[in-house]
Amino acid sequence: MTFLNPPAIWFLLLIPLVVGLYFFRQRKRALTVPALFLWEEALGQSSTRRFFRRLRHLWLLLLGMLAILLLTGALSRPEFQEWLVQRRHLVLVLDNSLSMGRAGPNGEQVLRQAKAKARLAVQQLPRETRAAVLQTHPPQVVQGFSADRAALLRAIDEIPLSAAETEPDKTRMLVDALAASRPDDVETLLLTDSSQSPVEFATPVRVVALEPASGGNLALTAFGARARLEDPSQVELYAEIRNFGAATTSAQFDLEIAGQSVEARQIALEPGETERVALSYLYQPGRTLNFAGLARARLQNTGPPDALPLDDAAYAVLPEPRILRVLLVSQGNWFLENFLKADALVTYELLQPDAFSPDIAGGFDLVIFDRRIMPDTQGNLPENWLALGAAPGELLGEDAEPVSGAITQFPETAPDLPNAQPLAGVRVVEALNLREAADREGVTVVARFGESNAPALVLLENEPAGRGAVLAFPLGASDFPLRFGFPLFLRELLFWTANQSAAAPTGLADRGLGEDPPPDWQPLALKEDTRAGIINSGVSVEIAQPGFLLLENRETGEEQWIAINALNPAESAAVESTIPPTPETASPATTANWAERLPAPFPDQPPWVWIAIAGALLLCLEWIVFSRRQTLPQPP
Amino acid sequence: MASSTPADSESLGTDLFGSAFLARLEKLNLLYKRLAKGGQIAERRSVNLGASQEFADYRNYVRGDDLRRIDWNVYGRLERLFVKLYESEEDLAVDILIDGSASMRWAGFGDSSKSDADELTKLDYARLIAASLGYIALSRLDRVRLHFFAGRIVHSTGRLHGKSAFPKMLAELSRLPELPRETGVASVLDTFLRKPPRPDLCVVISDFLDPDRLIETLEKAAVGRTQVVLVQTLHPREWAPVLDGSYRLQDAETHRELDSRLSAGALENYRDRLRQFAERIERTARQRGIGYVRVLTDVPFEQLILRVMREQGVLR
């Protein structure tokens, strides 16, 4: 602790004066009385009362001395943040990220706490010290170096919560630029709740670590949606819930799709524990539940209060389905045509093999070649193609005689095609000889199913982005059940080959704060009816940054931040400060706290003001006591 | 004892006892309610029926009565023997005891000595009372004797008789003997009343600030035929002190000390104690048929003699 006004220490010389005044008051004037026994009876001179009377007089002396001490302390302007007086320029860096919007342990918003500390620091600045104010989100000098305390306080008050991305380098650059103009005369005060290591500034920096939350802090750290790869008629939802708090916390996990509740479960997590939830839902055409809209995950706390409610809700944009356009090159296949016709996500056109040309294939997502008939592709295969009982000539061995036997071998690494499992053990009567199916220029073999010298299924990837698949046998040349197993397997194979997963809109999935939005991202293209199911009428969605949406009710003007898809874990974990308490960081934080806990209406006053008030009150009290003793009623 | 020099007292007496005042005193009598045997002829009209020429009443003759007092004229008319009774004209032995202890010489609190110096001490006031009562007695041809006491009878005058003895009485009052500090009023009174010859009227002028045995003495005092009058003289600052601050209180007689800070409450307590003490003396005295007068020294002297004493039944 230092004193900003050391000459005021001379006021301590008043203490001897107070002591002298005390003894002056206590001096005993000799007085002769006619009869002492009456006075003894009147004064009740028991030893106990005499003791307490002396004690009371001593208390008055101590009260006077204490008042002088307090007033002297106040006039000398004690400074608990001793680092403030070491330099003549101070850079106040205020973290205004969204995580600062959480409620602290005392229920007050952390940003307000940080501002209170910053205000206190400004008010306690020595007269000759100038200060500048910076915000971190986005990095910006709010107030340049100034000795105008009012301007500095205004600048602090005007810093808003921001969802802007974290740019530590730019923050450091700004601070260094400010420091460069006053070499060796600048120090920095960083007020943050970040658990990250503080940025390394060129100037001496003190970090005021805001208090971590004492209760639980559940967060949805990831929430995304995608079409199921093997079956685009289904949507997969994935959520991660983590407890960043210091206590075991429970919550109810609610999931809504297009405004309809589809899941509710209880979750209890230990500190640091993560729970992952993966769910699949079937696409139902014509129903409210469709692929265009929002899914909302929400944590409703059933345990201790959550420190950061902002990350208790997350929204995911459901992928909008694409209708698969299929060109069926066949002389006619009743089973296959009905199979494609039954699938709502597929439209197809039948083309005679003779009429096929590579140019026609360009207008389709997938070309299916049926039954041995592999038209001349002139070495130019379609981007995505599926050959059923047919194969390009370059994949066939010299010995083109059909093979037969059971499919017994499966590749160790293969695309996720669960419905291909029934292939195991299937007996094939007549199959193409695909012994020559191997990597070659522009073609990569992804997987082979069946014996190595006679694979029954070969999956290929064609450069630059196409896929191909060859089923060595026609549909009717095996004992694979056509009514049940084969349609499932074929649908899976169809969508894999059509590369539907790559075609699905990425939306906002799996993107967090600070990541670039996808180029084709059009969040406002959400279907109106779906959005209305989630957001009340009159509320518009305004995109601020990927990962967060600012909901604004145009009728009431109310604003609310929501998180889309995934929160940056660093933001959620911010309440869990891991900055080790060093003397430099601990001192300002702890010494400033007691002043902040002082009640209204002067919460921002520096400590010496409170000391002065206390001293003045003590003096008044002493004066009242002394005055009361001096005022005697007149005798009758 | 700032105001106790003989010169002061004489001038005090000369000033106070002017001819007009003395003329008014001569019209007063000391009220004597008890039967007394007179030795000399005096001008006091006693309730005792005696041998004077002023007829008072008749009563039936009883054997042993002086035959010369029988009214034969009444016997002639009524044929019954009646004895004529006459009022007795007696002189009284009046003893006046003056407390000369240190508390009576107390001249007020030291912190306001200037104003106190101009005021009468209780002893001064007591001597004025003694002089007045003595003059009244002398003018009625009573025999007056003065006693100064402080723990014991220190000095007594001879019997003074007749108005011509008044200057001598004043001189005696002015010439204070060396007096000890202590009061001892209880023991003095007890001893005085027991020791013959007892006076007819005994006036004790004191502040009676004696915590030892005073009440017991009054309760058991051998009053007998002697009429006793207590005149309690108190100083107004003593009766209602105005003090403030820390003090070292010292007893004027015993020199005992007491350190204290005097608050309003403490002063109120003191006043209550003193009032209770005085009232207790008065109550005890009246129960024993002893006269009691309490007077503050700031009461004008003429008012005391001409009004207060008469109201209290000491004079008539």
mmCIF file of N, CA and C in Angstrom, chain B residues 31 33-34 189 201-206 208 218 223 226-232 278 281-294 309 311-315:
data_model
loop_
_atom_site.group_PDB
_atom_site.id
_atom_site.type_symbol
_atom_site.label_atom_id
_atom_site.label_comp_id
_atom_site.label_asym_id
_atom_site.label_seq_id
_atom_site.Cartn_x
_atom_site.Cartn_y
_atom_site.Cartn_z
ATOM 1 N N LEU B 31 -40.236 31.438 72.185
ATOM 2 C CA LEU B 31 -41.372 30.626 72.603
ATOM 3 C C LEU B 31 -40.865 29.476 73.450
ATOM 4 N N LYS B 33 -42.161 26.350 75.705
ATOM 5 C CA LYS B 33 -43.358 25.566 75.909
ATOM 6 C C LYS B 33 -43.267 24.628 77.099
ATOM 7 N N ARG B 34 -42.165 24.546 77.710
ATOM 8 C CA ARG B 34 -42.011 23.573 78.783
ATOM 9 C C ARG B 34 -42.053 24.267 80.150
ATOM 10 N N LEU B 189 -24.081 17.339 71.625
ATOM 11 C CA LEU B 189 -25.460 17.544 72.057
ATOM 12 C C LEU B 189 -25.834 16.562 73.160
ATOM 13 N N LEU B 201 -33.883 26.516 77.672
ATOM 14 C CA LEU B 201 -33.982 26.524 76.201
ATOM 15 C C LEU B 201 -32.590 26.331 75.613
ATOM 16 N N CYS B 202 -32.502 25.399 74.733
ATOM 17 C CA CYS B 202 -31.198 25.115 74.108
ATOM 18 C C CYS B 202 -31.352 25.239 72.590
ATOM 19 N N VAL B 203 -30.644 26.168 72.002
ATOM 20 C CA VAL B 203 -30.673 26.359 70.543
ATOM 21 C C VAL B 203 -29.342 25.887 69.978
ATOM 22 N N VAL B 204 -29.407 24.923 69.061
ATOM 23 C CA VAL B 204 -28.183 24.386 68.440
ATOM 24 C C VAL B 204 -28.166 24.840 66.988
ATOM 25 N N ILE B 205 -27.127 25.584 66.635
ATOM 26 C CA ILE B 205 -27.015 26.088 65.258
ATOM 27 C C ILE B 205 -25.846 25.358 64.603
ATOM 28 N N SER B 206 -26.169 24.568 63.586
ATOM 29 C CA SER B 206 -25.141 23.748 62.951
ATOM 30 C C SER B 206 -25.635 23.336 61.564
ATOM 31 N N PHE B 208 -25.231 20.222 60.879
ATOM 32 C CA PHE B 208 -25.584 18.839 61.253
ATOM 33 C C PHE B 208 -25.082 17.802 60.242
ATOM 34 N N LEU B 218 -30.471 11.993 68.479
ATOM 35 C CA LEU B 218 -31.714 12.756 68.551
ATOM 36 C C LEU B 218 -32.840 11.881 69.089
ATOM 37 N N VAL B 223 -33.872 14.988 76.654
ATOM 38 C CA VAL B 223 -34.406 16.338 76.546
ATOM 39 C C VAL B 223 -34.919 16.820 77.902
ATOM 40 N N THR B 226 -35.860 20.495 79.173
ATOM 41 C CA THR B 226 -35.211 21.472 78.296
ATOM 42 C C THR B 226 -35.885 21.476 76.923
ATOM 43 N N GLN B 227 -36.217 22.702 76.472
ATOM 44 C CA GLN B 227 -36.732 22.797 75.098
ATOM 45 C C GLN B 227 -35.557 22.989 74.156
ATOM 46 N N VAL B 228 -35.454 22.087 73.151
ATOM 47 C CA VAL B 228 -34.324 22.094 72.221
ATOM 48 C C VAL B 228 -34.807 22.560 70.859
ATOM 49 N N VAL B 229 -34.061 23.426 70.240
ATOM 50 C CA VAL B 229 -34.357 23.900 68.875
ATOM 51 C C VAL B 229 -33.106 23.704 68.030
ATOM 52 N N LEU B 230 -33.280 23.014 66.924
ATOM 53 C CA LEU B 230 -32.168 22.803 65.997
ATOM 54 C C LEU B 230 -32.315 23.766 64.822
ATOM 55 N N VAL B 231 -31.281 24.514 64.552
ATOM 56 C CA VAL B 231 -31.276 25.399 63.386
ATOM 57 C C VAL B 231 -30.210 24.870 62.415
ATOM 58 N N GLN B 232 -30.683 24.236 61.352
ATOM 59 C CA GLN B 232 -29.737 23.660 60.380
ATOM 60 C C GLN B 232 -29.423 24.715 59.332
ATOM 61 N N ALA B 278 -31.452 15.790 55.423
ATOM 62 C CA ALA B 278 -32.031 16.889 56.193
ATOM 63 C C ALA B 278 -33.446 16.552 56.642
ATOM 64 N N ILE B 281 -33.425 14.285 59.640
ATOM 65 C CA ILE B 281 -33.152 14.997 60.901
ATOM 66 C C ILE B 281 -34.418 15.695 61.384
ATOM 67 N N GLU B 282 -35.086 16.371 60.438
ATOM 68 C CA GLU B 282 -36.285 17.112 60.800
ATOM 69 C C GLU B 282 -37.369 16.178 61.347
ATOM 70 N N ARG B 283 -37.534 15.053 60.655
ATOM 71 C CA ARG B 283 -38.575 14.117 61.067
ATOM 72 C C ARG B 283 -38.290 13.583 62.472
ATOM 73 N N THR B 284 -37.054 13.226 62.708
ATOM 74 C CA THR B 284 -36.678 12.689 64.017
ATOM 75 C C THR B 284 -36.861 13.747 65.108
ATOM 76 N N ALA B 285 -36.458 14.976 64.764
ATOM 77 C CA ALA B 285 -36.561 16.044 65.758
ATOM 78 C C ALA B 285 -38.012 16.288 66.129
ATOM 79 N N ARG B 286 -38.851 16.352 65.139
ATOM 80 C CA ARG B 286 -40.255 16.657 65.424
ATOM 81 C C ARG B 286 -40.907 15.523 66.209
ATOM 82 N N GLN B 287 -40.483 14.309 65.940
ATOM 83 C CA GLN B 287 -41.021 13.178 66.702
ATOM 84 C C GLN B 287 -40.672 13.300 68.183
ATOM 85 N N ARG B 288 -39.521 13.898 68.442
ATOM 86 C CA ARG B 288 -39.093 14.044 69.847
ATOM 87 C C ARG B 288 -39.512 15.383 70.444
ATOM 88 N N GLY B 289 -40.304 16.170 69.744
ATOM 89 C CA GLY B 289 -40.716 17.469 70.254
ATOM 90 C C GLY B 289 -39.617 18.496 70.198
ATOM 91 N N ILE B 290 -38.663 18.263 69.366
ATOM 92 C CA ILE B 290 -37.540 19.188 69.213
ATOM 93 C C ILE B 290 -37.862 20.117 68.053
ATOM 94 N N GLY B 291 -37.631 21.372 68.250
ATOM 95 C CA GLY B 291 -37.863 22.330 67.181
ATOM 96 C C GLY B 291 -36.813 22.199 66.092
ATOM 97 N N TYR B 292 -37.222 22.501 64.854
ATOM 98 C CA TYR B 292 -36.276 22.362 63.748
ATOM 99 C C TYR B 292 -36.540 23.474 62.742
ATOM 100 N N VAL B 293 -35.464 24.092 62.370
ATOM 101 C CA VAL B 293 -35.541 25.115 61.320
ATOM 102 C C VAL B 293 -34.379 24.861 60.356
ATOM 103 N N ARG B 294 -34.713 24.777 59.067
ATOM 104 C CA ARG B 294 -33.643 24.656 58.067
ATOM 105 C C ARG B 294 -33.581 25.955 57.286
ATOM 106 N N MET B 309 -38.471 32.249 61.514
ATOM 107 C CA MET B 309 -38.427 31.738 62.871
ATOM 108 C C MET B 309 -39.815 31.744 63.513
ATOM 109 N N GLU B 311 -42.638 31.570 61.842
ATOM 110 C CA GLU B 311 -43.443 30.536 61.195
ATOM 111 C C GLU B 311 -43.121 29.163 61.744
ATOM 112 N N GLN B 312 -41.856 28.947 62.075
ATOM 113 C CA GLN B 312 -41.449 27.641 62.566
ATOM 114 C C GLN B 312 -41.714 27.492 64.065
ATOM 115 N N GLY B 313 -42.265 28.509 64.704
ATOM 116 C CA GLY B 313 -42.632 28.396 66.096
ATOM 117 C C GLY B 313 -41.498 28.602 67.070
ATOM 118 N N VAL B 314 -40.413 29.188 66.637
ATOM 119 C CA VAL B 314 -39.300 29.437 67.546
ATOM 120 C C VAL B 314 -39.529 30.770 68.274
ATOM 121 N N LEU B 315 -40.067 31.699 67.552
ATOM 122 C CA LEU B 315 -40.340 33.019 68.123
ATOM 123 C C LEU B 315 -41.834 33.302 68.020
#
